[in-house]
XYZ file of C-alpha atoms in Angstrom:
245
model
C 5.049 24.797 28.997
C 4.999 21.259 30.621
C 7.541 19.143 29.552
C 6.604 15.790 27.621
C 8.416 12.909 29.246
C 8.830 10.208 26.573
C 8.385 6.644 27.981
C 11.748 4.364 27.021
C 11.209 1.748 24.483
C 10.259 -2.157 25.323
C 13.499 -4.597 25.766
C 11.700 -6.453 23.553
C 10.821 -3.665 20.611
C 14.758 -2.987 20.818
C 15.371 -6.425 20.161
C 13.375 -6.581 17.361
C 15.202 -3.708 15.836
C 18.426 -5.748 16.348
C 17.311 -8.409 14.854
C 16.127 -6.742 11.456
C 19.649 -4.943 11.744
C 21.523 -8.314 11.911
C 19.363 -9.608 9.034
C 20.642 -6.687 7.003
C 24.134 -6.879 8.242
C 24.131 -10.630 7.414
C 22.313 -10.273 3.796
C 20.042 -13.041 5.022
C 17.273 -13.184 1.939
C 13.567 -14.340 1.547
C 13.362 -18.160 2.903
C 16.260 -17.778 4.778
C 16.319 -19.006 8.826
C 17.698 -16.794 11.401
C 19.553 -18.432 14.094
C 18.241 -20.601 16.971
C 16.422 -19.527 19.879
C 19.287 -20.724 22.363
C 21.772 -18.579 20.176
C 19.395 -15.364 20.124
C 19.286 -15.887 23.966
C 22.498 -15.964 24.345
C 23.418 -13.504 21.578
C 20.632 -10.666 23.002
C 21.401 -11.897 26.723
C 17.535 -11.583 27.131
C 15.338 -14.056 28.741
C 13.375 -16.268 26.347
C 9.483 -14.625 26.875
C 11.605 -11.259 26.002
C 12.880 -13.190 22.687
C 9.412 -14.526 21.601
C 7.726 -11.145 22.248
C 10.363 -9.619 19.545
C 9.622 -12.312 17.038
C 5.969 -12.301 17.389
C 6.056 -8.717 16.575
C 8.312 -9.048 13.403
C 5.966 -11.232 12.086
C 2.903 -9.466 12.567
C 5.189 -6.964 10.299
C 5.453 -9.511 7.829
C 9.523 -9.289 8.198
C 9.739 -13.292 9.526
C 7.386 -16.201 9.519
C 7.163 -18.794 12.522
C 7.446 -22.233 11.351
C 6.489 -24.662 14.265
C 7.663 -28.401 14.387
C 11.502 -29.688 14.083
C 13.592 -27.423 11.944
C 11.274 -24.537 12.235
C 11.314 -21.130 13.310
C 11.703 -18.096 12.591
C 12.352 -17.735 8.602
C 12.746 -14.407 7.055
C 10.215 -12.524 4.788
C 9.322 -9.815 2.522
C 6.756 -7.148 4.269
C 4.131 -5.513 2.415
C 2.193 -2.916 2.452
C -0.596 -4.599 4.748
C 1.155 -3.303 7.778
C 1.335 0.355 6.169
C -2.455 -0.254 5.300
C -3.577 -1.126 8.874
C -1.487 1.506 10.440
C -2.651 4.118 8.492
C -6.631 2.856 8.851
C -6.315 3.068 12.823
C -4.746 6.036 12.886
C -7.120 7.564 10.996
C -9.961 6.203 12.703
C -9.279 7.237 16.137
C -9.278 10.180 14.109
C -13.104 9.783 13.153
C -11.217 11.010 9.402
C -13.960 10.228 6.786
C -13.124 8.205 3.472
C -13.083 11.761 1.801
C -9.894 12.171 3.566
C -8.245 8.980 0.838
C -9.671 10.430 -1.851
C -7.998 14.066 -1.447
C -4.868 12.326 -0.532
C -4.775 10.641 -3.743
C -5.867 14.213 -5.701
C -2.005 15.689 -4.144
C -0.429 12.210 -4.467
C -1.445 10.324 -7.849
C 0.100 13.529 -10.434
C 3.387 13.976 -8.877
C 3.830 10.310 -9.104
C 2.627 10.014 -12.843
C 4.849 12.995 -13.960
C 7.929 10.894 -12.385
C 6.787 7.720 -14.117
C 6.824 9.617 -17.501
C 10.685 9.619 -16.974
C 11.667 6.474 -15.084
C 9.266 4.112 -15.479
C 10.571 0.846 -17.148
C 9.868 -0.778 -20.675
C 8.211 -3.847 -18.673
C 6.267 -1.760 -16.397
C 5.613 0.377 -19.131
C 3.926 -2.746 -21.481
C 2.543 -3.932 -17.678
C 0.513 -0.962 -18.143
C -0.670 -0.868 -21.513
C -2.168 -4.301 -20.595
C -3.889 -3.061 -18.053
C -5.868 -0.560 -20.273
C -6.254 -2.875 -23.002
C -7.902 -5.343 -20.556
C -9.729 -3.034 -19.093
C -11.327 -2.096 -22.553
C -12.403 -5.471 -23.283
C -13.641 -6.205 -19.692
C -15.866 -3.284 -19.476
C -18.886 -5.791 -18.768
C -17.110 -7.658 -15.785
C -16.823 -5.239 -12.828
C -15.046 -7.192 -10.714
C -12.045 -7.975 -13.334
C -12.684 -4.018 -13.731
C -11.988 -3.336 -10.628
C -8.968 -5.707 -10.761
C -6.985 -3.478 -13.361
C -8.626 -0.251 -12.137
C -6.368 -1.244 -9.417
C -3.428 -2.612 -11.220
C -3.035 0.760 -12.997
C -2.490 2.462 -10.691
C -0.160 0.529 -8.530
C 1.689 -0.130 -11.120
C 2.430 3.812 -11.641
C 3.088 4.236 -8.128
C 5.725 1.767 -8.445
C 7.282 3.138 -11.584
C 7.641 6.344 -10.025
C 11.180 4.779 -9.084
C 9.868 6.172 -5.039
C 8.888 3.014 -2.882
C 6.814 4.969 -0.622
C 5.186 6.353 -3.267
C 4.383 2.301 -4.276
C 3.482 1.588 -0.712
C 1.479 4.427 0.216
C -1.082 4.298 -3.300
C -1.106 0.467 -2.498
C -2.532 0.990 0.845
C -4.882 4.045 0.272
C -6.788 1.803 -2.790
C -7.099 -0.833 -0.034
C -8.557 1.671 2.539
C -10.498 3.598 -0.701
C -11.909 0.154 -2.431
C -15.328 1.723 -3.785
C -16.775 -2.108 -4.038
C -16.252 -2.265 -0.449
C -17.682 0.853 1.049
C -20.289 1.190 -1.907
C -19.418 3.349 -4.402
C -20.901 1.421 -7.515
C -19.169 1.616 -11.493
C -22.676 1.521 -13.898
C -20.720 0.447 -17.274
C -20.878 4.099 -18.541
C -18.786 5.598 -15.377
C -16.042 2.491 -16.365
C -15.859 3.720 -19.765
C -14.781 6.701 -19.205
C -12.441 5.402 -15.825
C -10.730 3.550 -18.808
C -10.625 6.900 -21.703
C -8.778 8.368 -18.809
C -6.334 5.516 -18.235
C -5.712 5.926 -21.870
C -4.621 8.704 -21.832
C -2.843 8.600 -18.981
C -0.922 5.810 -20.641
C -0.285 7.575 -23.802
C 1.396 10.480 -21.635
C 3.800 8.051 -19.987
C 4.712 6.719 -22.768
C 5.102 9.855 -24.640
C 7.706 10.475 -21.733
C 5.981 13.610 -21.347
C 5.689 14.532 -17.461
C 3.553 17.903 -17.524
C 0.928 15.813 -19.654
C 1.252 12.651 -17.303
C 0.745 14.857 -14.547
C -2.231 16.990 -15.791
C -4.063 13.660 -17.618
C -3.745 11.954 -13.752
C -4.597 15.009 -11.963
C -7.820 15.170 -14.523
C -8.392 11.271 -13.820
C -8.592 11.438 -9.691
C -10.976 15.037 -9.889
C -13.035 13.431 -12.105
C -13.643 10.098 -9.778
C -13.865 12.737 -6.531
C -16.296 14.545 -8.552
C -18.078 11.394 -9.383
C -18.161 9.906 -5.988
C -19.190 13.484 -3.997
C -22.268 13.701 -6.661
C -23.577 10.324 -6.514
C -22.063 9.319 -2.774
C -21.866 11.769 -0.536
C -22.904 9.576 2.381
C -20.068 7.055 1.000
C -17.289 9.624 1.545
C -18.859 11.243 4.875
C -18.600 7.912 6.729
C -15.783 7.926 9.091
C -13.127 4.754 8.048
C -13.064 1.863 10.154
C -10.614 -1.009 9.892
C -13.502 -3.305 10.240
C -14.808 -1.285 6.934
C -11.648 -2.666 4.857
């Protein structure tokens, strides 16, 4: 067997890791500015295209921002999951993975993280949520706003599964899955019954009861695959493409 020989990391990738390090180690917050550029230089003993390399990189991470002009710089941020999301998209489409691929992801994923948010989900996440269905229920007419707590229901579960990768993962797999986007229409019947299931899905979490969170979700994402392989096939047989999202 051949042996791999793994390439050693950019000067300027290690810096970057340094850097988020020292931003822990200091407890440096949102808003906050990280030190100079002459004091990184010196700090990192790197040269200064080295330095801005590492800090353009952070912030296409979305861990600093780059404010130009007199007391500028680099300021620290809060990522999100839009880095996750474009990762994951290119991955998967040098992969030539079809949008099916989301949609089964989410059929393993979504149940596991309801039955968890049956038992640690908060009271404000858990009234969060019950405004989402209720919403939903009188927006039935208005797909877009539909579509905006179709979504909202289910990242809010993801993040009240108390697991943040859980939060970060459904948050980016709805942005690579958004039926509006790749054309999988809602005809007000199909969001009528999206919103019975979110009901009950509700009514399970807060029951705290995880078997019937789990099973009401798990009923929830079959019946949407099922729904989307009957009516759009093509839909889930194209191949994802970051220009798609």
């Amino acid at each position: 067997m051949s042996q791999v020989t793994l390439r050693p990391q950019k000067t300027a990738m290690l810096v970057a890791q340094r850097i988020v390090s020292d931003i822990q180690r200091r407890g440096n917050t949102v808003g906050d500015r990280l030190p100079s550029e002459r004091v990184m230089l010196e700090e990192y003993n790197i040269g200064r295209g080295t330095l801005r390399e590492s800090l353009r990189f952070l912030e296409l991470q979305g861990v600093i921002a780059l404010r130009p002009g007199p007391g500028g710089g680099p300021v620290v941020q809060q990522p999100d999951g839009s880095g996750l999301a474009t990762a994951l998209t290119l991955l998967l489409q040098f992969e030539n993975a079809p949008f099916r691929t989301i949609a089964e992801s989410r059929t393993a994923l979504e149940p596991m993280m309801a039955q968890l948010a049956a038992s640690r989900m908060s009271k404000e996440q858990l009234a969060e949520l019950k405004y989402s269905v209720d919403h939903m229920g009188e927006s039935l007419g208005d797909e877009a706003e539909f579509l905006e707590m179709n979504k909202r229901f289910h990242d809010i579960i993801a993040h009240g599964s108390g697991n943040v990768m859980f939060g970060y993962l459904v948050e980016s797999l709805l942005g690579m899955l958004d039926g509006s986007a790749i054309g999988i229409d809602y005809p007000e019947h199909r969001r009528s019954a999206v919103h019975q299931a979110h009901a009950s899905i509700y009514a399970a979490i807060a029951a705290r009861d995880p078997e019937a969170s789990a099973t009401a979700m798990h009923e929830h994402i079959i019946a949407y695959a099922r729904y989307a392989e009957r009516k759009f096939p093509e839909v889930l047989d194209t191949p994802i493409s970051w220009s798609a999202r």
